[in-house]
Amino acid sequence: MNQQILIIWQTHDWGGGSWNIEVIQESYHDDNLTKFSHDIQVTNGQLFLSSYTDLTMVAQFEDERIPSKDNADLIIPLTDGFYTITVCKLFTDDASGDDSSTIHFRIFIEPKLLEHHAQVYQIPWMQRY
């Protein structure tokens, strides 16, 4: 994460589930949501969304890649450069990640002009606020 090539967050205390996201290519504008922001560098004109399963497979097997074959369609086309990504949680902690009709996370993507990056010391939302 500190090399601006990866953003990881915990979706829920119990993990698992299928989570729906909405991607908005503009600056974040709602201070009433649980959120975190992190910078990322886009290369090859693509930002990939992935899952914990994909990450564990890549860590275990040399022939695995991100994006995985199962998630290869989870691509956000972007111009190469630096972006600030803000991930907002839109549900309460007792909600299920298996509700297919609800948006669970909103991801804001904002171009970043400066190349100064904040450092990360733990995975967002692993700690209690």
XYZ file of C-alpha atoms in Angstrom, residues 5-96:
92
model
C -0.049 0.121 -6.122
C -2.607 -1.522 -3.844
C -5.460 -0.530 -1.534
C -6.808 -3.114 0.895
C -9.642 -2.825 3.379
C -11.669 -5.147 5.568
C -15.262 -5.305 4.382
C -16.800 -6.565 7.621
C -15.812 -7.969 11.033
C -16.703 -11.507 9.960
C -15.343 -11.149 6.416
C -16.855 -13.024 3.521
C -20.019 -12.083 1.711
C -20.638 -10.534 -1.674
C -20.388 -6.758 -1.615
C -21.799 -4.302 -4.137
C -19.883 -1.146 -4.926
C -20.561 2.057 -6.784
C -17.628 3.861 -8.403
C -17.828 7.637 -8.780
C -15.094 9.479 -10.670
C -15.187 12.737 -8.732
C -13.946 14.083 -5.423
C -15.445 12.829 -2.171
C -18.132 15.138 -0.808
C -20.014 13.574 2.141
C -18.432 13.852 5.596
C -21.175 11.814 7.282
C -19.955 8.397 6.121
C -17.420 5.975 7.585
C -14.546 6.286 5.152
C -10.836 6.180 4.485
C -8.735 7.672 1.702
C -5.526 6.461 0.129
C -3.456 7.386 -2.899
C -2.798 4.983 -5.734
C -0.847 5.100 -8.992
C -2.668 3.873 -12.098
C -0.546 2.290 -14.829
C -1.561 0.737 -18.125
C -4.789 2.755 -18.018
C -6.502 0.347 -15.636
C -7.461 0.066 -11.996
C -8.520 -3.440 -10.934
C -10.921 -4.469 -8.200
C -10.151 -7.776 -6.589
C -10.984 -9.956 -3.598
C -9.232 -11.469 -0.619
C -9.399 -14.839 -2.349
C -7.490 -13.410 -5.326
C -4.825 -11.968 -3.003
C -4.326 -15.251 -1.165
C -4.090 -17.178 -4.447
C -1.429 -14.779 -5.777
C 0.522 -15.131 -2.532
C 0.477 -18.931 -2.748
C 0.908 -19.753 -6.417
C 3.382 -18.332 -8.949
C 1.066 -18.786 -11.911
C -1.792 -16.735 -10.354
C -2.203 -13.056 -11.270
C -4.371 -10.087 -10.416
C -6.861 -9.721 -11.847
C -7.872 -13.356 -11.535
C -9.699 -14.986 -14.410
C -12.894 -14.850 -12.320
C -12.590 -11.098 -11.696
C -10.999 -9.938 -14.955
C -14.096 -7.884 -15.778
C -13.751 -5.731 -12.620
C -11.712 -3.031 -14.382
C -12.008 0.731 -14.053
C -10.412 2.471 -17.063
C -8.402 5.538 -15.967
C -5.665 7.712 -17.407
C -2.224 6.803 -16.024
C -1.286 8.894 -13.008
C -1.915 9.349 -9.303
C -5.378 9.322 -7.743
C -6.881 9.709 -4.303
C -9.310 6.885 -3.656
C -11.935 7.362 -0.927
C -13.824 4.250 0.145
C -17.096 4.879 2.004
C -18.969 2.236 3.975
C -22.725 2.605 3.438
C -24.068 -0.018 5.857
C -24.285 -0.671 9.587
C -22.034 -3.253 11.201
C -24.885 -5.735 11.612
C -25.771 -5.707 7.895
C -25.154 -8.715 5.672
